[in-house]
Structures are given as C-alpha cells and as structure tokens.
Tab-separated table of C-alpha atoms in Angstrom:
chain	number	residue	atom	x	y	z
G	1	MET	CA	46.570	184.009	111.651
G	2	ASN	CA	44.737	185.666	108.953
G	3	LYS	CA	47.303	187.998	107.124
G	4	SER	CA	44.797	190.302	105.287
G	5	PRO	CA	44.806	192.925	108.033
G	6	LEU	CA	48.589	192.902	108.151
G	7	ILE	CA	48.752	193.339	104.394
G	8	ILE	CA	46.343	196.266	104.278
G	9	ILE	CA	47.968	198.172	107.091
G	10	PHE	CA	51.404	197.501	105.488
G	11	ILE	CA	50.417	198.943	102.156
G	12	PHE	CA	48.743	201.919	103.695
G	13	LEU	CA	51.755	202.827	105.886
G	14	SER	CA	54.127	202.119	103.126
G	15	GLY	CA	52.336	204.607	101.024
G	16	ILE	CA	52.529	207.294	103.760
G	17	PHE	CA	56.324	206.552	104.132
G	18	LEU	CA	57.018	206.686	100.397
G	19	PHE	CA	55.145	209.955	99.996
G	20	ALA	CA	57.050	211.488	102.865
G	21	GLN	CA	60.462	210.428	101.745
G	22	LYS	CA	61.529	213.611	100.166
G	23	ASP	CA	60.918	215.339	103.454
G	24	ILE	CA	62.770	213.125	105.688
G	25	ILE	CA	64.989	214.953	108.081
G	26	ASP	CA	66.307	212.143	110.381
G	27	ILE	CA	66.740	208.454	110.113
G	28	SER	CA	67.865	206.196	113.093
G	29	THR	CA	68.322	202.415	113.149
G	30	GLU	CA	69.141	199.953	115.713
G	31	TRP	CA	69.645	196.221	115.522
G	32	GLU	CA	69.232	194.035	118.572
G	33	LEU	CA	70.969	190.692	118.520
G	34	SER	CA	70.333	188.594	121.468
G	35	ARG	CA	71.367	185.079	122.805
G	36	GLU	CA	69.260	183.459	125.699
G	37	SER	CA	69.790	180.472	127.838
G	38	ARG	CA	67.036	179.169	130.084
G	39	TYR	CA	67.778	176.270	132.518
G	40	PHE	CA	65.086	174.504	134.459
G	41	PHE	CA	66.130	173.021	137.796
G	42	ASP	CA	63.528	170.373	138.246
G	43	THR	CA	62.512	167.131	136.426
G	44	PRO	CA	60.011	167.920	133.683
G	45	GLN	CA	56.361	167.460	134.721
G	46	PHE	CA	55.272	166.335	131.313
G	47	GLU	CA	56.705	164.062	128.690
G	48	ASN	CA	59.095	165.582	126.024
G	49	GLN	CA	59.791	168.701	128.097
G	50	LEU	CA	63.369	169.554	128.335
G	51	ASN	CA	65.683	171.254	130.991
G	52	TYR	CA	67.823	173.453	128.838
G	53	TYR	CA	66.611	175.896	126.115
G	54	PRO	CA	69.015	177.993	124.150
G	55	SER	CA	67.508	180.577	121.856
G	56	PHE	CA	68.466	183.302	119.461
G	57	GLY	CA	66.630	186.537	118.796
G	58	ILE	CA	66.861	189.544	116.291
G	59	GLN	CA	64.927	192.783	116.520
G	60	PRO	CA	65.699	195.496	113.902
G	61	THR	CA	64.160	199.057	114.736
G	62	TYR	CA	63.945	201.959	112.218
G	63	LYS	CA	62.659	205.358	113.013
G	64	PHE	CA	62.056	208.039	110.366
G	65	LYS	CA	61.214	211.720	111.127
G	66	TRP	CA	60.063	214.502	108.872
G	67	ASN	CA	58.035	217.686	108.794
G	68	GLU	CA	60.277	219.208	111.642
G	69	GLY	CA	59.655	216.175	113.793
G	70	TYR	CA	55.748	216.328	113.685
G	71	GLU	CA	55.509	213.147	111.598
G	72	ASN	CA	57.201	209.835	112.317
G	73	PHE	CA	57.313	206.395	111.000
G	74	ILE	CA	58.474	203.521	113.339
G	75	PHE	CA	59.203	199.899	112.297
G	76	SER	CA	60.273	197.252	114.789
G	77	PHE	CA	60.254	193.410	113.952
G	78	TYR	CA	61.165	190.496	116.294
G	79	TYR	CA	62.149	187.067	115.495
G	80	ASN	CA	63.121	184.264	117.888
G	81	LEU	CA	64.544	180.802	117.333
G	82	ASP	CA	64.135	178.259	120.143
G	83	ARG	CA	64.316	174.372	120.738
G	84	ASP	CA	60.479	174.698	121.525
G	85	LYS	CA	58.886	174.918	118.092
G	86	ASN	CA	56.137	177.235	119.449
G	87	ARG	CA	58.802	179.567	120.717
G	88	THR	CA	60.195	179.876	117.430
G	89	TYR	CA	58.148	182.684	116.181
G	90	TYR	CA	57.998	186.214	114.789
G	91	ASP	CA	56.085	189.304	115.563
G	92	LEU	CA	55.511	192.765	114.127
G	93	ARG	CA	56.152	194.713	117.410
G	94	GLU	CA	55.617	198.134	115.927
G	95	MET	CA	54.948	199.606	112.555
G	96	TYR	CA	53.069	202.772	112.672
G	97	TYR	CA	52.724	206.354	111.330
G	98	GLN	CA	52.558	209.173	113.811
G	99	LYS	CA	51.367	212.555	113.285
G	100	ALA	CA	51.573	215.408	116.021
G	101	ASN	CA	50.148	218.754	116.370
G	102	ASN	CA	50.031	221.366	119.178
G	103	ASN	CA	47.236	219.431	121.354
G	104	TRP	CA	46.709	216.208	119.568
G	105	GLU	CA	48.416	213.065	118.241
G	106	LEU	CA	47.350	210.453	115.626
G	107	ASN	CA	48.850	207.014	115.501
G	108	ILE	CA	47.959	204.449	112.892
G	109	GLY	CA	49.462	201.008	112.483
G	110	PHE	CA	50.798	198.292	114.829
G	111	LYS	CA	51.781	199.892	118.250
G	112	LYS	CA	52.453	199.111	121.874
G	113	VAL	CA	51.003	201.034	124.629
G	114	PHE	CA	51.370	200.672	128.425
G	115	TRP	CA	48.774	201.528	131.257
G	116	GLY	CA	49.349	201.092	134.934
G	117	VAL	CA	51.652	202.036	137.909
G	118	THR	CA	52.000	198.865	139.997
G	119	GLU	CA	55.038	196.521	140.110
G	120	SER	CA	53.849	192.965	140.398
G	121	CYS	CA	50.701	192.979	138.284
G	122	HIS	CA	49.420	195.254	135.429
G	123	LEU	CA	45.567	194.783	135.783
G	124	VAL	CA	44.577	197.803	133.709
G	125	ASP	CA	46.918	197.212	130.821
G	126	ILE	CA	44.700	195.533	128.380
G	127	VAL	CA	45.196	197.056	124.798
G	128	ASN	CA	47.986	194.752	123.604
G	129	GLN	CA	48.163	191.055	124.056
G	130	THR	CA	50.638	189.497	126.216
G	131	ASP	CA	53.565	187.737	124.517
G	132	ALA	CA	53.527	184.725	126.946
G	133	LEU	CA	56.146	182.968	124.814
G	134	LYS	CA	58.811	185.687	125.377
G	135	SER	CA	58.400	186.156	129.145
G	136	PHE	CA	56.645	184.404	131.980
G	137	ASP	CA	55.749	187.656	133.978
G	138	GLY	CA	53.526	189.233	131.253
G	139	GLU	CA	55.786	192.145	130.647
G	140	GLU	CA	56.295	191.699	126.989
G	141	LYS	CA	53.520	192.550	124.472
G	142	LEU	CA	52.631	191.829	120.979
G	143	GLY	CA	52.023	194.743	118.610
G	144	GLN	CA	48.447	195.772	118.240
G	145	PRO	CA	46.709	196.958	115.143
G	146	MET	CA	45.075	200.375	116.055
G	147	ILE	CA	44.088	203.810	115.285
G	148	GLN	CA	44.865	205.927	118.364
G	149	LEU	CA	43.784	209.598	118.661
G	150	SER	CA	45.192	211.567	121.642
G	151	TRP	CA	43.909	215.094	122.917
G	152	PHE	CA	46.122	217.116	125.262
G	153	LEU	CA	44.146	219.756	127.204
G	154	SER	CA	45.900	222.063	129.540
G	155	GLY	CA	44.310	221.752	133.056
G	156	ILE	CA	42.007	218.887	131.959
G	157	GLY	CA	44.412	216.152	131.207
G	158	SER	CA	44.826	213.924	128.169
G	159	LEU	CA	42.294	211.604	126.590
G	160	ASP	CA	43.304	208.411	124.416
G	161	LEU	CA	40.816	206.836	122.087
G	162	PHE	CA	41.426	203.496	120.405
G	163	TYR	CA	39.980	201.833	117.512
G	164	LEU	CA	41.131	198.168	117.606
G	165	PRO	CA	40.302	196.210	114.332
G	166	TYR	CA	41.925	192.954	114.842
G	167	HIS	CA	42.396	190.772	117.701
G	168	ARG	CA	45.721	188.806	118.254
G	169	LYS	CA	45.783	185.507	119.912
G	170	ARG	CA	48.163	184.549	122.789
G	171	GLY	CA	50.794	182.091	121.918
G	172	PHE	CA	51.449	179.025	124.206
G	173	PRO	CA	54.444	176.730	124.634
G	174	GLY	CA	54.558	173.555	122.470
G	175	GLU	CA	55.132	169.933	123.410
G	176	LYS	CA	58.651	170.429	124.424
G	177	GLY	CA	58.148	173.782	126.006
G	178	ARG	CA	57.906	174.752	129.841
G	179	PHE	CA	55.169	176.638	131.424
G	180	ARG	CA	52.522	174.418	129.466
G	181	PHE	CA	49.420	172.720	130.729
G	182	ASN	CA	48.916	168.968	130.610
G	183	ASN	CA	47.657	169.205	127.076
G	184	VAL	CA	49.368	171.319	124.539
G	185	LEU	CA	47.376	174.410	123.501
G	186	ASP	CA	47.354	175.307	119.881
G	187	SER	CA	46.316	179.029	119.620
G	188	ASP	CA	44.504	178.323	116.331
G	189	ASP	CA	42.282	175.917	118.308
G	190	ILE	CA	41.128	178.562	120.778
G	191	GLU	CA	37.706	179.969	119.588
G	192	TYR	CA	35.779	183.175	120.199
G	193	GLU	CA	32.474	184.063	121.680
G	194	SER	CA	32.169	186.737	119.061
G	195	GLY	CA	30.763	185.642	115.699
G	196	ARG	CA	33.275	187.830	113.957
G	197	GLU	CA	36.178	186.100	115.833
G	198	GLU	CA	39.305	188.064	115.505
G	199	PHE	CA	37.765	190.698	113.363
G	200	ASN	CA	35.244	191.870	116.237
G	201	THR	CA	35.822	195.605	116.601
G	202	ASP	CA	37.268	196.646	119.905
G	203	PHE	CA	37.309	199.924	121.509
G	204	ALA	CA	39.230	201.552	124.389
G	205	ALA	CA	39.645	204.870	126.028
G	206	ARG	CA	41.692	206.332	128.742
G	207	TRP	CA	41.761	209.679	130.573
G	208	LYS	CA	44.865	210.594	132.512
G	209	HIS	CA	45.782	213.640	134.578
G	210	TYR	CA	47.644	214.780	137.501
G	211	PHE	CA	46.940	216.975	140.447
G	212	GLY	CA	49.732	217.978	142.585
G	213	ALA	CA	51.094	214.696	144.037
G	214	PHE	CA	48.240	212.710	142.412
G	215	ASP	CA	48.557	210.861	138.991
G	216	ILE	CA	45.333	209.261	138.033
G	217	GLY	CA	44.146	207.293	135.025
G	218	LEU	CA	40.561	206.108	134.198
G	219	SER	CA	40.005	203.566	131.398
G	220	TYR	CA	37.458	201.594	129.633
G	221	PHE	CA	37.737	198.665	127.178
G	222	THR	CA	34.962	196.794	125.306
G	223	GLY	CA	35.624	193.763	122.839
G	224	ASN	CA	37.528	190.534	122.781
G	225	GLY	CA	39.365	189.768	125.875
G	226	ARG	CA	43.151	189.383	125.859
G	227	GLU	CA	42.944	186.400	128.341
G	228	PRO	CA	41.351	183.363	127.116
G	229	TYR	CA	38.572	181.832	129.419
G	230	PHE	CA	39.619	178.375	130.471
G	231	LYS	CA	37.397	175.212	131.128
G	232	PHE	CA	38.249	171.803	132.058
G	233	ASP	CA	36.766	168.637	130.585
G	234	GLU	CA	36.014	165.319	132.367
G	235	LYS	CA	39.540	164.280	131.563
G	236	ASN	CA	41.086	167.481	133.201
G	237	ASN	CA	42.136	168.790	129.797
G	238	ILE	CA	41.857	172.490	129.233
G	239	GLN	CA	39.618	173.993	126.778
G	240	ALA	CA	39.656	177.728	126.102
G	241	TYR	CA	38.013	180.567	124.168
G	242	TYR	CA	38.308	184.422	123.962
G	243	PRO	CA	35.088	186.028	125.545
G	244	LEU	CA	33.633	189.406	124.916
G	245	ILE	CA	34.224	191.673	127.971
G	246	ASP	CA	33.728	195.094	129.274
G	247	GLN	CA	36.416	196.298	131.455
G	248	TYR	CA	36.510	199.355	133.718
G	249	GLY	CA	39.850	200.384	135.335
G	250	ILE	CA	41.556	202.987	137.440
G	251	ASP	CA	45.117	203.556	138.400
G	252	LEU	CA	46.511	205.987	140.847
G	253	GLN	CA	50.001	207.059	141.982
G	254	ILE	CA	50.617	209.378	144.833
G	255	THR	CA	54.062	210.846	144.985
G	256	ALA	CA	55.154	212.048	148.512
G	257	GLY	CA	58.910	212.549	148.424
G	258	ALA	CA	60.647	209.265	148.578
G	259	LEU	CA	57.451	207.376	149.017
G	260	LEU	CA	55.263	206.135	146.120
G	261	LEU	CA	51.719	204.922	146.880
G	262	LYS	CA	50.385	202.741	144.027
G	263	PHE	CA	46.874	201.322	143.275
G	264	GLU	CA	45.286	199.744	140.261
G	265	SER	CA	41.822	198.114	140.099
G	266	ILE	CA	39.516	196.716	137.455
G	267	TYR	CA	35.840	195.591	137.125
G	268	ARG	CA	35.313	193.160	134.225
G	269	THR	CA	32.072	191.709	133.036
G	270	ALA	CA	31.488	188.754	130.634
G	271	LYS	CA	28.908	186.203	130.073
G	272	GLU	CA	30.742	183.599	132.097
G	273	GLN	CA	32.122	185.876	134.901
G	274	GLN	CA	32.011	189.095	136.463
G	275	PHE	CA	34.767	190.097	138.858
G	276	PHE	CA	36.587	192.716	140.804
G	277	ALA	CA	40.431	192.790	141.133
G	278	MET	CA	43.034	195.099	142.667
G	279	ASP	CA	46.629	195.662	143.425
G	280	ALA	CA	47.699	198.281	146.041
G	281	GLY	CA	50.980	199.066	147.581
G	282	PHE	CA	54.025	201.236	148.085
G	283	GLU	CA	57.697	201.752	147.107
G	284	PHE	CA	60.034	203.784	149.316
G	285	THR	CA	63.445	204.513	148.045
G	286	PHE	CA	66.616	205.250	150.311
G	287	SER	CA	68.645	207.608	148.009
G	288	ASN	CA	72.354	207.568	147.752
G	289	VAL	CA	72.922	205.201	150.778
G	290	ASP	CA	76.682	204.790	150.229
G	291	ASN	CA	77.521	208.319	149.234
G	292	ASN	CA	78.208	206.799	145.710
G	293	GLY	CA	74.853	206.780	143.944
G	294	LEU	CA	73.234	203.545	145.490
G	295	ASP	CA	69.488	203.870	145.756
G	296	ILE	CA	67.647	201.058	147.618
G	297	GLY	CA	63.792	200.768	147.044
G	298	VAL	CA	61.537	198.816	149.282
G	299	LEU	CA	58.406	197.500	147.702
G	300	ALA	CA	55.108	195.785	148.931
G	301	GLU	CA	51.886	195.215	147.130
G	302	TYR	CA	48.545	193.314	147.945
G	303	LEU	CA	46.766	191.565	145.265
G	304	TYR	CA	43.278	190.519	145.295
G	305	ASP	CA	41.066	188.830	142.465
G	306	GLU	CA	37.263	187.719	143.071
G	307	ARG	CA	37.787	184.781	140.610
G	308	GLY	CA	39.879	183.107	143.509
G	309	ASP	CA	41.558	179.957	142.085
G	310	TRP	CA	40.236	180.755	138.608
G	311	ALA	CA	42.495	183.844	138.274
G	312	LEU	CA	44.809	183.082	135.376
G	313	SER	CA	47.643	184.834	137.003
G	314	GLY	CA	47.190	182.807	140.297
G	315	LEU	CA	47.128	186.135	142.186
G	316	GLN	CA	43.801	186.012	144.061
G	317	ASP	CA	44.916	186.896	147.703
G	318	ASP	CA	48.492	187.348	147.683
G	319	ILE	CA	51.325	189.677	148.945
G	320	PHE	CA	54.191	190.763	146.765
G	321	TYR	CA	57.347	191.987	148.594
G	322	GLY	CA	60.845	193.161	147.204
G	323	SER	CA	63.733	195.410	146.801
G	324	ARG	CA	65.059	197.321	144.137
G	325	LEU	CA	68.749	198.481	143.648
G	326	ALA	CA	69.942	201.051	141.323
G	327	PHE	CA	73.565	201.752	141.281
G	328	ASN	CA	73.294	204.755	139.131
G	329	ASP	CA	76.630	203.906	137.571
G	330	SER	CA	77.821	204.328	133.872
G	331	GLN	CA	76.769	200.607	133.274
G	332	ASP	CA	73.216	201.199	134.538
G	333	THR	CA	73.486	198.235	136.881
G	334	SER	CA	70.118	197.459	138.441
G	335	LEU	CA	68.660	194.562	140.536
G	336	ILE	CA	65.141	193.762	141.918
G	337	ALA	CA	64.512	190.723	144.030
G	338	GLY	CA	61.500	189.557	145.904
G	339	GLY	CA	58.694	187.218	146.103
G	340	ILE	CA	54.907	186.518	146.118
G	341	HIS	CA	53.093	184.580	148.928
G	342	ASP	CA	49.525	183.403	148.708
G	343	PHE	CA	47.677	183.899	151.843
G	344	GLU	CA	45.164	180.952	151.114
G	345	THR	CA	47.319	178.324	149.878
G	346	SER	CA	50.782	179.241	151.215
G	347	SER	CA	52.202	178.913	147.776
G	348	ASN	CA	55.459	180.991	146.949
G	349	LEU	CA	57.028	182.387	143.913
G	350	PHE	CA	60.620	183.956	144.429
G	351	THR	CA	62.014	186.263	141.736
G	352	LEU	CA	65.266	187.960	140.916
G	353	GLU	CA	66.161	190.228	137.851
G	354	ALA	CA	69.322	192.225	137.259
G	355	THR	CA	70.725	194.031	134.230
G	356	ARG	CA	74.117	195.632	133.499
G	357	ARG	CA	75.532	197.145	130.292
G	358	PHE	CA	79.058	196.573	128.894
G	359	LYS	CA	81.058	198.372	126.178
G	360	ASN	CA	78.101	200.842	125.649
G	361	ASN	CA	76.429	198.362	123.228
G	362	MET	CA	75.902	195.308	125.230
G	363	LEU	CA	73.410	194.401	127.827
G	364	VAL	CA	73.486	191.396	130.082
G	365	SER	CA	70.236	190.354	131.879
G	366	LEU	CA	69.776	187.766	134.525
G	367	GLU	CA	66.519	186.342	135.774
G	368	GLY	CA	65.606	183.570	138.202
G	369	ARG	CA	62.050	182.258	139.312
G	370	ILE	CA	61.504	179.674	141.861
G	371	PHE	CA	58.325	177.999	142.619
G	372	SER	CA	57.890	176.725	146.314
G	373	GLY	CA	55.243	174.789	148.128
G	374	VAL	CA	52.826	175.258	145.299
G	375	SER	CA	49.355	173.932	146.483
G	376	ASP	CA	47.207	171.485	144.770
G	377	LYS	CA	44.509	174.043	144.899
G	378	GLU	CA	46.319	176.409	142.412
G	379	LEU	CA	44.335	175.709	139.184
G	380	PHE	CA	46.868	177.179	136.957
G	381	LEU	CA	50.320	177.410	138.812
G	382	LEU	CA	49.909	173.788	139.567
G	383	PHE	CA	51.087	172.969	136.020
G	384	PHE	CA	54.203	175.062	136.498
G	385	ARG	CA	55.451	173.925	139.921
G	386	GLN	CA	58.378	172.091	138.428
G	387	ASP	CA	59.411	175.109	136.197
G	388	SER	CA	61.773	176.972	138.365
G	389	TYR	CA	64.395	178.346	136.170
G	390	PHE	CA	67.390	180.567	135.594
G	391	ARG	CA	67.873	182.569	132.538
G	392	ILE	CA	70.709	184.690	131.189
G	393	SER	CA	70.514	186.837	128.137
G	394	VAL	CA	73.259	188.771	126.288
G	395	SER	CA	72.043	191.438	123.907
G	396	LYS	CA	74.258	193.379	121.483
G	397	TYR	CA	73.003	196.691	119.752
G	398	TYR	CA	74.295	197.947	116.395
C-alpha cells in the first residue's frame, strides 16, 4: 500500500492537534488487549491450511476534546498477530479531526461510518472497505480516508457528503489461512479498472430522515468498488480487479411498537455487470418474558441478488432466520442464533454469537459458524464448505 496519503493526512491532523493542545479540556484513553482462538472442525480443503489458529490483538484508542466539546481528535490503531501471515497485519481504524457547529459537522481523516438497518447483510454500507481478515461476516471495517461534511436541517433531515481520496484494498487469507480460494490471493496483485488505481477520487452522499414511525435513508456512491470483481481462468484460478461503479441505495425501517420492519436495496452499475439486490425482513421482540429483564427477539429476512451464483456473499435467493436474546443484566449478556438457507441450492449456514462482560473491564465473545450441504453450484461458498469453526475471544480493557 502506498503510504503517501497516510503521511499527508497524519501530518495535517497532527498539526491541528498540536495547535489545539492548550485548549484541551478532556482526554480519554482505552487500550483493548484481546486473545482469540479459532478452531476449524473439518479437514482442510487445501494444502498447508491448519485447524487451530490462536491470535493476539491490541487496539489503543485516544479521544481529545476542546472548545467546549465542539472540536475533537480521535485516534484508534489495531494490530493482530496470527499463525496465518496475512492475518498478521495492522490498520489505522480511525484518526480524524471533528469540528461541530449548531447545524453542521466536519470530519477529516481516517474514519468509520455505517449505513443500513438489516441484520444479515448490509447492502448499502459501502464507504469503508470490509476487513475480511478480522471477521467472516463482513461486520468489521477498515478505516477510510475521507472528508465528511454533514448538515442537520430541522424538518428536512440530514445530508452527509463524502470526498474519498484513496481506496483501500481488501485483505485475503494467506496460504495457511482458512476462508481462502484454491489459489492464494495477494491483495497487491488485484488491479483496478481506473487508470488512477487507488488514487481515483470517490464520492458518496446520503440523506436520512424520519417521519413518525418511518426512518429512511437514500444514498449514492461513485468510484472504486469495495468488492473485487472475480473472474475464473481455464484452470479455475481466480483473477480479480476493482471495478468503477455507481451505486444507488435505500434503507428503511418502520417501528411499530415491538415490531421492526426493515428493508435495504441497491442498484449497482459497472462495465462488467449491472444488478439489483435487496434484503427485507422483520424483528419482533417479546419484552421481559421472565419478569427479570429477558427480551427475546424473532428475526427473519429474505435476501435477493440478481447476480445469482456470482454474488460474492452467496446470498442470491436466501432466507435468514434467527433469534436474539438480551438478558439486560449487569454483565450485558446477549446471544443471537440463526441460519441462512439458500432456496436454489439448499445450502445452509448456521450461526451463533454470544457476548458477556466480566469484572467491568473484560468481554468474552463466542462465535460459531457451520456450513451444511454446500452445493457445487455455489461459486464462492464452495471454497469454504470445510471451514466450519468455533471462536472464543477474551478482551480486556484498560
């Protein structure tokens, strides 16, 4: 990765921070140390893959406030050490300056933003690159260099405008890693459609507002796609490049008491493909069912992608179902379990996630994913069908 954009932004933000030091009124720090173990049940599909992967992560976060809280500087860095050399990596999660006023806000630097409302697939969430090395489900993101300007207008909603000067490539597992293809992908070998490559200027915009029970967001993105476009050669090896895309998105949530209705949809155009995708479903919560704070949520979503088997997520005609348990206790114990069933191929993915706090500064997370009956028609999940695993992570905060 070319380091020049990082150096320029670092110097700029450091200058702002040093200039404001005399006015700093609040400094908060947090260090997260994590120990993770992943165990894969099945015999590896490819040579040199392993069954057990211990790893160690560290993430310091610093937050500085001044000017009565209207100006902030946030810094968060992540490093992970793993048996898979590609999963030994670092990332500048966030490092940005924030200036707020009565009805606008400016953010400059590396930042993470999230768009979307659905549980199983975040179609509209496109600003940040997915950290595919950190998690399989795409929930983790890399920090994105940006200038973000937000306007908040009473009765009209809010408008976010993004200038994105640099594209970050997605990381892929190495030779020893799981969730890899038959040939090891080196992110440096993935090219661009744009002649300016990672320096192609990307733009994004999102308007959001609420009307009574309706929360709606409309978004647009143009520039380097965050998903690589994959092609197969005559030996079934994967080749990939980042296409130039235009994406139009909508996300909608309707709140009707204990019932949440959720919808996300995108239309994406590129030279190689144009497609429509959607995710629609609901979540209904039974509150305090044991008179001791236990909430039980029931979730279901239907996922559709016009690309069919070429959808990188594998979610082309699928249903997600699950249940969320929130114990609302002092340890913030929660659990979500469910699965995804493919109507076309009958492939299944079962999932379990649980978290619980201990001693106020320790978090234990459990995660399990089981692939069952993965069809030979699944172009991408086929490579992962022997990658069912269980993960336990213990994080301590200082």
